Amino acid sequence: MSEKIATIEDVARHAGVSIATVSRALHKPDVVSETTREKVQTAITATGYTANVMARNLRLNRSGMILLLVPDIGNPFFSAILSGIEKGASQAGYNVLIGDTQNDPEREATYAAYLRSNQADAMILLNGRLPASLANAPANATPPVVVACERIPGCALPTVIIDNDEASFIANRHLTDLGHRRIAHVSGPSGNILTIDRVTGYRRALEAAGIAHDPSLIYRGDFSIDSGIAAGRALLGDPKTRPTAVSCASDGMAIGVIVAAKEYGLRIPQDVSVVGFDDIPHAAAYDPPITTVRQPRRRLGEQAITLLLDRLGSKGLHDSRDTGPVIIPTELIVRQSSGPCPTL
Amino acid sequence: MSEKIATIEDVARHAGVSIATVSRALHKPDVVSETTREKVQTAITATGYTANVMARNLRLNRSGMILLLVPDIGNPFFSAILSGIEKGASQAGYNVLIGDTQNDPEREATYAAYLRSNQADAMILLNGRLPASLANAPANATPPVVVACERIPGCALPTVIIDNDEASFIANRHLTDLGHRRIAHVSGPSGNILTIDRVTGYRRALEAAGIAHDPSLIYRGDFSIDSGIAAGRALLGDPKTRPTAVSCASDGMAIGVIVAAKEYGLRIPQDVSVVGFDDIPHAAAYDPPITTVRQPRRRLGEQAITLLLDRLGSKGLHDSRDTGPVIIPTELIVRQSSGPCPTL
């Protein structure tokens, strides 16, 4: 690269102010005077310093950053959701910063402080918990916050979710409709709101079909393939107690259950039906292709950022209105991993 | 929650300063006086305001944030790497913020400005490109930066990568060792450094086995399952030109090629051998389990953060030393998707 790129030093020299002042004007515009902001903006234009975005943010008195809190960036489930948020944010001229909370309240607080110190303009919570500083703040006192993916019980913030209870009900009713009576469920980790809602839907579907609840048929996984393999080995090893169908709270666990079923020489779906959740790309590509609940993850992300941008535009005027969560519809995708009950 | 959580307002009241001053003391400690910093720190301790991390950062005059730039957060390949970085950062008391650049130089510049304005203490580049402001800065003028995953040609910054050329050579030599002579390669997108290095390894392996190069056997994918299905349909449809083996630059594409092969009634590996790259959890769980190059993604992330923390500790003293990249070893994992050439 032969052309010299303008630095913050160049901007400071041109504006006749210190580098610290340029930095403050860019990142904490509320603490510098109008005159200084204008001088710095002129210098930015003249030097071509990272031209458009920063100048616009300076003009609009914002950081241009939206903060996303996720519970575990190691879980690829979030990729498509983040990508949907990213796209909408980018179109509106915002950049996104992602913070991985690892379910640690101290980390949640540290990230939330970014919002309160105006280093980010708004926040989307995908982690299922409100940072303590926000829980105690009056709704109008903080920048816009949207909850997505994992609902927060008792929280009145704008929320975008799927109906996990109903989606799980429909997946399990698909199995009772096929004549299955002995149906196991591989759930997510305990304490997780998705786990609770999907177990509820499973139990409702069995109850609706007049099947008595058997707690030994619920296996606690962690959404991973490995936990699905462990579940399959635990549930399918004994022919006397073996269920004829297994519903899983993730596609990864459904794949794991099928791996274990094949170890026992069981055919899918002739001997055991398996149903997943999410419809990740691997579900359709698996052998056999997996029946699952399609969760429109990208659309979920897009809807969350739309809601947030709406609030950013309206300067928080709607914050006190609670219109209930936005529910993104799911769809049962029937493929070859589920079939009629073999004992019929 | 019944206990009141301390807010920034409480800290300001206790310290007898404005909220803006507390915020500056927390996030831009270099622009406030020593006395103010001490007052704010005392108030933080007294009020219990997000206790440990922030107080320590204030004491150490740092933001406590490490910025990671990724080219596409929608690609789940990065999950395990980010998770490895996250773990090491957390143990050292740092939080991580992730920026998705979408290969856009303007976004790279915006994120890099976070580093230059001390809103982040250090940066890891997983996006294969140096932001313009860093490319022109003297090595000692910027906070520590480490390059991981995708090497940046001509860049002297500390770098952690795998040897993509050699790993691809070994995967393709596995196929020539099995007697295959007509071997196709499904690559990543054009312009990508991983694509270039893995195609080079493929061509070297064929050359080493005395096989003439046939450009019609290279299919350009984008690492996704769908592009693997398209590649399989393009390469395997015609029995007269069909290769007996296909090496792929990702496991997702290997799965896609197998899906397409099964559409044509081809058996894996009896009719066609397929080899992947990465060893994502889905590779071992597929039917058949997929032969692939194990890329230790979590370890790659851990090594990158170790290198960065080392530099943060030594205050950049090593910045001018170029000891060459750290190479994380890969391993060929032979499973059931590869076998002897059927025409032998």
XYZ file of C-alpha atoms in Angstrom:
688
model
C 0.000 0.000 0.000
C 1.712 3.207 -1.080
C -0.929 5.809 -0.156
C -0.562 7.175 3.361
C -3.596 6.450 5.551
C -4.655 9.294 7.857
C -4.153 8.591 11.554
C -5.721 10.111 14.634
C -2.513 12.175 14.936
C -3.192 13.715 11.523
C -6.722 14.615 12.573
C -5.479 16.204 15.813
C -2.819 18.249 13.992
C -5.342 19.441 11.413
C -7.958 20.359 14.047
C -5.375 22.023 16.309
C -6.432 19.923 19.306
C -4.833 17.088 21.273
C -5.131 13.418 20.310
C -7.060 12.826 23.552
C -9.586 15.464 22.468
C -10.062 13.817 19.066
C -10.552 10.491 20.801
C -13.088 11.997 23.207
C -14.920 13.710 20.342
C -15.158 10.371 18.563
C -16.057 8.096 21.423
C -17.615 10.256 24.122
C -18.967 13.193 22.110
C -21.197 14.299 24.985
C -18.198 15.435 27.037
C -16.736 17.817 24.390
C -18.101 21.164 23.201
C -20.078 21.653 20.016
C -17.227 23.813 18.610
C -14.637 21.083 19.251
C -16.896 18.460 17.688
C -17.202 20.593 14.563
C -13.448 21.239 14.380
C -12.725 17.518 14.685
C -15.362 16.643 12.138
C -13.882 19.097 9.628
C -10.423 17.609 10.229
C -11.763 14.082 9.734
C -13.296 15.059 6.410
C -10.136 16.878 5.295
C -7.774 14.009 6.191
C -10.115 11.226 5.040
C -9.688 9.521 8.421
C -11.777 6.262 8.242
C -14.187 8.410 6.348
C -17.882 7.715 6.578
C -18.920 5.774 9.638
C -16.985 7.691 12.240
C -17.892 11.100 10.874
C -21.537 10.152 10.847
C -21.385 8.824 14.380
C -19.719 12.030 15.509
C -22.457 14.080 13.830
C -25.174 11.937 15.392
C -23.523 11.926 18.819
C -23.410 8.141 19.093
C -20.804 5.383 19.330
C -22.251 3.478 16.387
C -21.809 0.233 18.341
C -24.464 -2.288 19.349
C -23.502 -4.787 22.029
C -24.722 -8.398 21.917
C -24.453 -10.615 24.970
C -24.346 -14.372 24.260
C -24.090 -17.095 26.920
C -21.514 -19.196 25.013
C -19.896 -18.208 21.748
C -18.553 -21.789 21.542
C -22.072 -22.963 20.661
C -22.433 -22.694 16.862
C -26.209 -22.428 17.301
C -25.778 -18.659 17.692
C -23.890 -18.153 14.397
C -26.941 -17.653 12.171
C -28.710 -15.459 14.743
C -25.653 -13.226 15.116
C -25.344 -13.090 11.349
C -28.970 -11.900 11.038
C -28.417 -9.188 13.660
C -25.146 -8.176 12.038
C -26.772 -7.703 8.631
C -29.544 -5.433 9.905
C -27.162 -3.425 12.091
C -24.769 -2.931 9.214
C -27.493 -1.665 6.901
C -28.360 0.976 9.505
C -24.705 2.027 9.830
C -24.047 0.286 13.134
C -21.238 -2.073 14.055
C -21.789 -4.960 16.402
C -19.636 -6.071 19.324
C -20.259 -9.476 20.832
C -19.616 -10.273 24.491
C -19.493 -13.868 25.733
C -20.904 -13.954 29.283
C -20.348 -17.653 30.103
C -23.368 -17.212 32.413
C -21.142 -15.197 34.760
C -22.983 -12.247 36.444
C -19.725 -10.333 36.906
C -19.037 -10.489 33.169
C -22.589 -9.467 32.403
C -22.079 -6.422 34.631
C -18.788 -5.528 32.947
C -20.361 -5.646 29.509
C -23.452 -3.758 30.636
C -21.167 -0.972 31.895
C -20.112 -0.463 28.269
C -23.701 0.468 27.549
C -24.042 2.779 30.529
C -20.827 4.626 29.688
C -22.053 5.236 26.107
C -19.360 3.053 24.553
C -22.280 1.202 22.972
C -25.627 2.714 21.964
C -27.865 -0.288 22.535
C -27.783 -3.942 23.550
C -29.346 -7.270 22.592
C -29.446 -9.954 25.287
C -29.239 -13.521 23.955
C -28.087 -14.864 27.314
C -31.425 -15.242 29.075
C -30.555 -13.006 32.027
C -30.705 -9.298 32.728
C -27.415 -7.773 33.990
C -27.955 -6.604 37.575
C -27.359 -2.917 36.780
C -30.212 -3.001 34.248
C -32.583 -4.978 36.451
C -32.627 -2.134 38.957
C -32.620 0.771 36.513
C -35.867 2.514 35.532
C -36.799 1.593 31.935
C -36.223 5.126 30.614
C -32.815 5.558 32.236
C -30.915 3.145 29.977
C -30.321 3.000 26.235
C -32.515 0.552 24.271
C -32.214 -3.136 25.188
C -33.905 -6.044 23.379
C -34.142 -9.641 24.598
C -33.851 -12.384 21.966
C -33.768 -16.152 21.745
C -33.996 -16.970 25.455
C -36.874 -15.176 27.161
C -36.315 -13.657 30.603
C -39.247 -14.487 32.886
C -40.869 -11.386 34.381
C -38.899 -9.027 32.118
C -40.915 -6.350 30.295
C -38.204 -5.454 27.753
C -39.053 -5.993 24.073
C -38.510 -9.678 23.346
C -38.148 -11.831 20.210
C -38.470 -15.588 20.673
C -39.957 -18.766 19.302
C -42.659 -20.590 21.260
C -40.464 -23.436 22.528
C -43.249 -25.119 24.479
C -45.593 -25.235 21.468
C -42.836 -26.237 19.006
C -41.823 -29.124 21.279
C -45.498 -30.081 21.698
C -45.888 -30.327 17.903
C -42.686 -32.385 17.478
C -43.808 -34.859 20.139
C -47.406 -34.967 18.873
C -45.922 -35.992 15.497
C -44.544 -39.053 17.342
C -47.800 -39.872 19.178
C -49.651 -39.432 15.839
C -47.321 -42.130 14.419
C -48.570 -44.452 17.169
C -45.574 -44.217 19.517
C -46.456 -44.613 23.214
C -43.022 -45.060 24.758
C -41.295 -41.778 23.857
C -38.075 -40.548 25.482
C -36.942 -36.916 25.593
C -33.325 -35.711 25.568
C -33.386 -32.230 27.092
C -30.943 -29.330 27.377
C -29.024 -28.537 30.592
C -30.953 -27.932 33.800
C -31.964 -24.389 34.724
C -32.037 -23.361 31.059
C -35.331 -21.737 30.013
C -35.253 -23.623 26.681
C -34.978 -26.905 28.577
C -37.944 -26.044 30.785
C -40.186 -24.931 27.893
C -39.323 -27.918 25.656
C -39.820 -30.460 28.450
C -43.204 -28.832 29.118
C -44.189 -29.254 25.450
C -43.059 -32.912 25.526
C -45.109 -33.628 28.629
C -48.167 -31.834 27.233
C -48.057 -33.897 24.016
C -47.838 -37.176 25.935
C -50.635 -36.106 28.258
C -52.800 -35.126 25.261
C -52.322 -38.673 23.908
C -53.227 -40.187 27.279
C -49.682 -41.448 27.967
C -48.617 -41.581 31.632
C -45.484 -39.603 32.518
C -42.352 -41.738 33.071
C -39.462 -39.650 34.496
C -36.945 -42.392 33.580
C -37.523 -41.459 29.921
C -36.149 -37.914 30.306
C -32.379 -37.720 29.808
C -30.555 -34.460 30.547
C -28.085 -33.497 27.796
C -26.255 -30.260 26.973
C -27.259 -29.776 23.277
C -23.992 -31.403 22.018
C -23.529 -34.478 19.777
C -21.561 -36.184 22.566
C -24.376 -35.796 25.081
C -26.739 -37.259 22.454
C -24.493 -40.318 22.095
C -24.502 -40.742 25.897
C -28.299 -40.360 25.948
C -28.733 -42.942 23.187
C -26.505 -45.440 24.999
C -28.399 -44.901 28.260
C -31.864 -45.109 26.711
C -31.501 -47.715 23.947
C -29.196 -50.362 25.459
C -31.840 -52.503 27.161
C -34.422 -54.029 24.744
C -36.884 -54.464 27.629
C -37.048 -50.749 28.524
C -36.157 -49.284 25.132
C -38.422 -46.454 23.849
C -39.659 -46.661 20.215
C -39.110 -42.926 19.714
C -36.787 -40.210 21.051
C -37.400 -36.460 20.793
C -34.340 -34.261 21.299
C -33.968 -30.575 22.226
C -31.268 -30.088 19.539
C -30.287 -31.607 16.186
C -26.795 -32.335 17.516
C -28.280 -34.558 20.230
C -30.564 -36.249 17.649
C -27.469 -37.075 15.562
C -25.789 -38.462 18.695
C -28.821 -40.642 19.534
C -28.744 -42.057 15.970
C -24.997 -42.808 16.274
C -25.722 -44.771 19.483
C -28.763 -46.515 17.923
C -26.588 -47.727 15.025
C -24.058 -49.091 17.554
C -26.851 -51.351 18.835
C -27.743 -52.347 15.251
C -31.039 -50.472 15.416
C -32.477 -49.107 12.169
C -33.803 -45.529 11.944
C -36.800 -45.173 11.732
C -37.851 -48.873 11.454
C -36.733 -49.703 15.024
C -36.484 -46.245 16.615
C -37.795 -42.847 15.465
C -35.648 -39.810 16.287
C -36.720 -36.149 16.110
C -34.415 -33.127 16.538
C -34.813 -29.390 17.136
C -33.381 -26.298 15.312
C -32.951 -27.556 11.701
C -29.242 -26.808 11.430
C -27.824 -27.559 7.931
C -26.444 -30.896 9.211
C -29.985 -32.189 9.943
C -31.001 -32.317 6.258
C -27.573 -33.667 5.191
C -27.545 -36.525 7.721
C -28.199 -40.189 6.806
C -31.114 -40.567 7.354
C -32.213 -36.911 6.994
C -33.584 -35.829 10.371
C -37.162 -34.796 11.179
C -36.879 -31.586 13.184
C -38.381 -28.270 14.255
C -37.179 -25.507 11.966
C -36.154 -22.553 14.057
C -35.688 -19.529 11.741
C -32.504 -18.385 13.430
C -31.447 -15.725 10.947
C -34.974 -14.272 10.936
C -34.946 -14.257 14.728
C -31.761 -12.161 14.609
C -33.189 -9.861 11.942
C -36.358 -9.295 13.958
C -34.349 -8.516 17.103
C -32.237 -5.875 15.363
C -35.331 -4.384 13.680
C -36.962 -3.972 17.080
C -33.789 -2.418 18.491
C -33.298 0.008 15.580
C -36.925 1.023 15.941
C -36.245 1.955 19.545
C -32.985 3.696 18.705
C -34.908 5.784 16.173
C -37.685 6.669 18.584
C -35.275 7.595 21.409
C -36.799 5.145 23.842
C -40.272 6.676 23.774
C -41.896 3.239 23.654
C -39.919 1.836 26.562
C -42.791 1.739 29.003
C -45.201 -0.026 26.645
C -45.271 -3.787 27.080
C -46.887 -5.348 24.039
C -45.700 -8.877 24.849
C -42.999 -10.834 23.030
C -42.715 -11.095 19.248
C -43.101 -14.801 18.437
C -41.271 -16.047 15.328
C -43.179 -19.046 13.893
C -41.471 -22.447 13.727
C -42.262 -25.363 11.409
C -42.071 -29.147 11.793
C -39.939 -30.530 8.948
C -40.756 -34.230 8.496
C -37.855 -36.214 7.006
C -36.805 -39.875 7.138
C -35.743 -40.258 10.784
C -39.335 -40.674 12.037
C -41.837 -43.392 11.092
C -44.684 -45.544 12.435
C -44.288 -47.269 15.805
C -42.763 -50.751 15.126
C -44.930 -52.489 17.736
C -48.191 -51.437 16.040
C -33.670 -9.718 43.801
C -34.157 -7.687 46.968
C -30.609 -6.358 47.544
C -29.952 -3.057 45.828
C -27.128 -3.217 43.275
C -24.765 -0.238 43.223
C -24.971 1.905 40.089
C -22.514 4.337 38.546
C -24.645 7.090 40.135
C -23.926 5.630 43.580
C -20.194 5.599 42.843
C -20.290 9.223 41.637
C -22.227 10.377 44.709
C -19.820 8.551 47.023
C -16.711 9.922 45.280
C -18.144 13.440 45.051
C -17.534 13.610 41.300
C -19.775 13.605 38.221
C -20.991 10.421 36.530
C -18.990 11.425 33.448
C -15.847 11.528 35.590
C -16.496 8.052 37.006
C -17.040 6.798 33.480
C -13.818 8.430 32.288
C -11.904 7.014 35.265
C -13.193 3.559 34.378
C -12.810 3.600 30.633
C -10.189 6.216 29.805
C -8.120 6.322 33.013
C -5.258 8.086 31.253
C -7.299 11.303 30.918
C -8.130 11.696 34.645
C -5.799 12.632 37.495
C -4.274 10.140 39.901
C -6.279 11.719 42.750
C -9.577 11.289 40.887
C -8.712 7.699 40.031
C -8.092 6.964 43.700
C -11.314 8.672 44.809
C -13.316 6.671 42.266
C -11.598 3.444 43.225
C -12.410 3.993 46.907
C -16.043 4.688 46.001
C -16.194 1.533 43.881
C -14.907 -0.556 46.773
C -17.294 1.108 49.243
C -20.394 0.679 47.076
C -19.473 -2.771 45.793
C -20.006 -1.558 42.234
C -19.342 -4.617 39.943
C -16.613 -5.342 42.409
C -13.474 -7.032 41.204
C -12.819 -6.672 37.512
C -13.481 -2.976 37.140
C -11.564 -1.976 40.227
C -8.595 -4.007 39.087
C -8.746 -2.489 35.616
C -8.865 0.975 37.120
C -5.837 0.184 39.280
C -3.946 -1.245 36.308
C -4.947 1.625 34.020
C -6.470 -0.615 31.380
C -9.868 -1.260 29.804
C -9.742 -4.993 30.507
C -11.093 -5.672 27.014
C -9.479 -7.662 24.209
C -10.914 -7.179 20.738
C -11.199 -10.090 18.272
C -11.846 -9.439 14.606
C -13.470 -12.317 12.694
C -14.355 -12.262 8.983
C -17.785 -13.883 9.397
C -19.385 -14.752 12.721
C -22.023 -16.713 10.753
C -19.393 -19.404 10.105
C -19.530 -21.849 13.042
C -15.918 -22.832 12.328
C -14.819 -19.940 14.568
C -16.830 -21.045 17.627
C -14.201 -23.340 19.141
C -11.348 -20.901 18.396
C -13.227 -18.029 20.047
C -14.036 -20.276 22.962
C -10.322 -21.094 23.432
C -9.386 -17.401 23.335
C -12.232 -16.540 25.693
C -11.077 -19.067 28.283
C -7.484 -17.820 28.410
C -8.551 -14.173 28.455
C -10.973 -14.798 31.267
C -8.353 -16.546 33.401
C -6.166 -13.452 33.058
C -9.037 -11.149 34.058
C -9.814 -9.871 30.563
C -13.142 -9.747 28.775
C -13.389 -10.307 25.063
C -15.338 -8.316 22.501
C -15.839 -9.794 19.062
C -16.191 -7.676 15.913
C -17.488 -9.175 12.668
C -15.694 -7.444 9.767
C -17.501 -9.112 6.823
C -14.233 -8.462 4.939
C -15.119 -4.758 4.843
C -12.055 -2.436 5.245
C -14.219 0.353 6.655
C -15.482 -1.906 9.437
C -11.963 -3.116 10.131
C -10.917 0.528 10.551
C -13.830 1.275 12.887
C -12.965 -1.660 15.122
C -9.254 -0.858 15.046
C -10.075 2.646 16.292
C -11.394 0.994 19.469
C -7.870 -0.224 20.052
C -6.230 3.112 19.313
C -8.558 4.989 21.648
C -7.780 2.580 24.504
C -11.292 1.163 24.631
C -9.580 -2.189 24.135
C -6.101 -3.143 25.373
C -5.131 -5.593 22.634
C -6.452 -7.278 19.511
C -6.454 -10.680 17.805
C -6.987 -10.710 14.040
C -8.743 -13.828 12.734
C -9.816 -12.077 9.547
C -6.657 -12.460 7.476
C -6.153 -8.734 6.898
C -4.461 -5.907 8.759
C -6.682 -2.832 9.337
C -5.194 0.086 7.361
C -4.431 2.186 10.449
C -2.251 -0.606 11.845
C -0.507 -1.369 8.564
C 1.005 2.109 8.552
C 1.725 2.437 12.261
C 5.188 1.687 13.659
C 5.136 -1.623 15.563
C 5.786 0.047 18.926
C 3.082 2.684 18.538
C 0.105 0.354 18.910
C -1.083 -1.968 21.680
C -0.323 -5.687 21.204
C -1.865 -7.379 18.155
C -1.719 -11.103 17.337
C -2.689 -12.754 14.043
C -4.406 -16.151 14.250
C -5.957 -18.726 11.978
C -5.519 -16.919 8.661
C -1.943 -15.747 8.115
C -1.356 -12.291 6.639
C 1.353 -12.471 3.961
C 4.233 -10.074 4.624
C 3.017 -9.268 8.134
C 5.605 -9.469 10.947
C 3.082 -9.513 13.817
C 3.100 -12.585 16.075
C 1.082 -15.262 14.281
C -0.547 -18.579 15.273
C -1.625 -20.841 12.423
C -1.687 -24.383 11.168
C 0.378 -25.346 8.105
C -2.526 -25.541 5.647
C -0.325 -26.437 2.683
C 1.308 -29.377 4.496
C -1.960 -30.579 6.084
C -3.640 -30.622 2.673
C -0.583 -32.389 1.189
C -0.899 -35.168 3.790
C -4.672 -35.572 3.246
C -4.189 -35.897 -0.512
C -1.135 -38.171 -0.162
C -3.400 -40.461 1.900
C -5.543 -40.748 -1.262
C -2.602 -41.347 -3.645
C -1.266 -43.937 -1.141
C -4.628 -45.731 -1.482
C -3.970 -45.969 -5.236
C -6.233 -43.139 -6.383
C -5.035 -41.331 -9.524
C -8.110 -39.302 -10.455
C -8.567 -37.074 -7.403
C -10.783 -33.977 -7.332
C -10.412 -31.083 -4.881
C -13.256 -28.931 -3.551
C -11.647 -25.675 -2.424
C -12.723 -22.650 -0.404
C -13.687 -19.307 -1.991
C -11.214 -17.541 -4.267
C -8.812 -14.995 -2.790
C -8.886 -16.726 0.594
C -5.434 -17.601 1.937
C -6.722 -20.972 3.208
C -7.939 -21.796 -0.305
C -4.574 -20.920 -1.828
C -2.552 -22.944 0.708
C -4.809 -26.026 0.565
C -4.906 -26.075 -3.260
C -1.099 -25.865 -3.189
C -0.914 -28.910 -0.881
C -3.330 -30.830 -3.140
C -1.248 -30.077 -6.233
C 2.006 -30.968 -4.473
C 0.623 -34.358 -3.399
C -0.545 -35.195 -6.923
C 2.771 -34.060 -8.377
C 4.668 -36.181 -5.837
C 2.678 -39.218 -7.062
C 3.435 -38.377 -10.706
C -0.169 -37.405 -11.505
C -0.650 -34.706 -14.157
C -2.624 -31.629 -13.070
C -6.200 -31.467 -14.407
C -7.831 -28.075 -13.677
C -11.307 -29.511 -14.388
C -10.966 -31.493 -11.146
C -10.819 -28.372 -8.931
C -14.253 -27.126 -7.865
C -14.565 -23.813 -6.028
C -16.874 -24.017 -2.998
C -17.420 -21.728 -0.006
C -16.881 -24.194 2.916
C -20.668 -24.837 3.279
C -22.598 -28.137 3.017
C -24.628 -26.703 0.127
C -21.533 -25.887 -1.914
C -20.320 -29.465 -1.254
C -23.594 -30.850 -2.637
C -23.184 -28.652 -5.748
C -19.565 -29.822 -6.106
C -20.567 -33.488 -5.788
C -23.276 -33.097 -8.423
C -20.862 -31.342 -10.795
C -17.999 -33.815 -10.292
C -19.755 -37.190 -9.864
C -22.644 -37.055 -12.369
C -20.792 -38.354 -15.415
C -19.383 -41.904 -14.987
C -16.868 -41.268 -17.805
C -15.160 -38.308 -16.071
C -15.934 -39.224 -12.445
C -12.973 -39.072 -9.992
C -12.467 -42.022 -7.616
C -11.632 -39.680 -4.729
C -12.502 -36.138 -3.624
C -10.552 -34.073 -1.077
C -12.425 -31.131 0.431
C -11.212 -27.966 2.190
C -13.901 -28.359 4.894
C -15.882 -31.159 6.557
C -19.136 -29.437 5.624
C -18.218 -29.712 1.930
C -17.176 -33.378 2.414
C -20.626 -34.090 3.894
C -22.213 -32.324 0.910
C -20.161 -34.366 -1.587
C -21.303 -37.592 0.167
C -24.960 -36.454 0.022
C -24.566 -35.927 -3.767
C -22.698 -39.248 -4.192
C -25.575 -41.109 -2.493
C -28.035 -39.385 -4.871
C -26.148 -41.118 -7.725
C -26.265 -44.430 -5.841
C -22.507 -44.340 -5.228
C -21.161 -46.101 -2.121
C -18.628 -44.423 0.172
C -15.777 -45.475 0.106
C -16.282 -48.482 -2.235
C -17.078 -46.282 -5.260
C -15.763 -42.873 -4.171
C -13.436 -41.887 -1.324
C -14.113 -38.530 0.367
C -11.762 -36.640 2.715
C -12.643 -33.506 4.701
C -10.769 -30.809 6.631
C -11.153 -29.412 10.217
C -12.579 -32.414 12.148
C -15.718 -30.691 13.381
C -17.812 -32.913 15.731
C -20.155 -33.746 12.802
C -17.324 -35.471 10.888
C -17.002 -38.344 13.394
C -20.794 -38.607 13.839
C -21.534 -38.834 10.085
C -22.457 -42.076 8.320
C -19.862 -43.088 7.227
C -17.536 -41.347 9.703
C -15.359 -38.963 7.669
C -11.587 -39.123 7.208
C -10.321 -35.604 7.836
C -7.509 -33.304 8.973
C -7.900 -32.524 12.651
C -7.398 -28.841 13.183
C -7.017 -28.182 16.932
C -9.219 -25.116 16.910
C -9.538 -24.598 20.638
C -5.783 -24.991 21.053
C -5.216 -22.505 18.261
C -7.330 -19.994 20.188
C -5.556 -20.780 23.458
C -2.147 -20.308 21.845
C -3.199 -16.981 20.313
C -4.372 -15.585 23.654
C -1.237 -16.886 25.402
C 0.935 -15.025 22.897
C -1.155 -11.879 23.355
C -1.116 -12.019 27.171
C 2.637 -12.513 27.017
C 2.912 -9.280 25.043
C 0.493 -7.442 27.309
C 2.670 -8.463 30.247
C 5.918 -7.385 28.602
C 4.482 -4.010 27.495
C 5.303 -4.615 23.841
C 9.057 -4.949 24.360
C 9.206 -7.884 21.950
C 7.306 -6.127 19.179
C 10.249 -5.723 16.846
C 11.415 -9.345 17.104
C 10.076 -11.555 14.334
C 10.507 -15.177 15.329
C 8.182 -16.494 12.608
C 4.706 -17.931 13.078
C 3.758 -20.452 15.768
C 2.580 -23.572 13.908
C -0.044 -25.709 15.684
C 0.325 -29.326 14.512
C -2.547 -31.023 12.675
C -3.294 -34.738 12.397
C -4.854 -36.896 9.682
C -7.760 -38.835 11.218
C -8.489 -41.874 9.047
C -12.114 -43.048 9.294
C -14.452 -44.971 6.963
C -15.023 -42.438 4.161
C -11.728 -43.273 2.423
C -10.619 -46.627 0.966
C -8.630 -48.257 -1.837
C -9.144 -47.048 -5.409
C -11.961 -49.205 -6.919
C -10.263 -49.479 -10.335
C -7.141 -51.125 -8.868
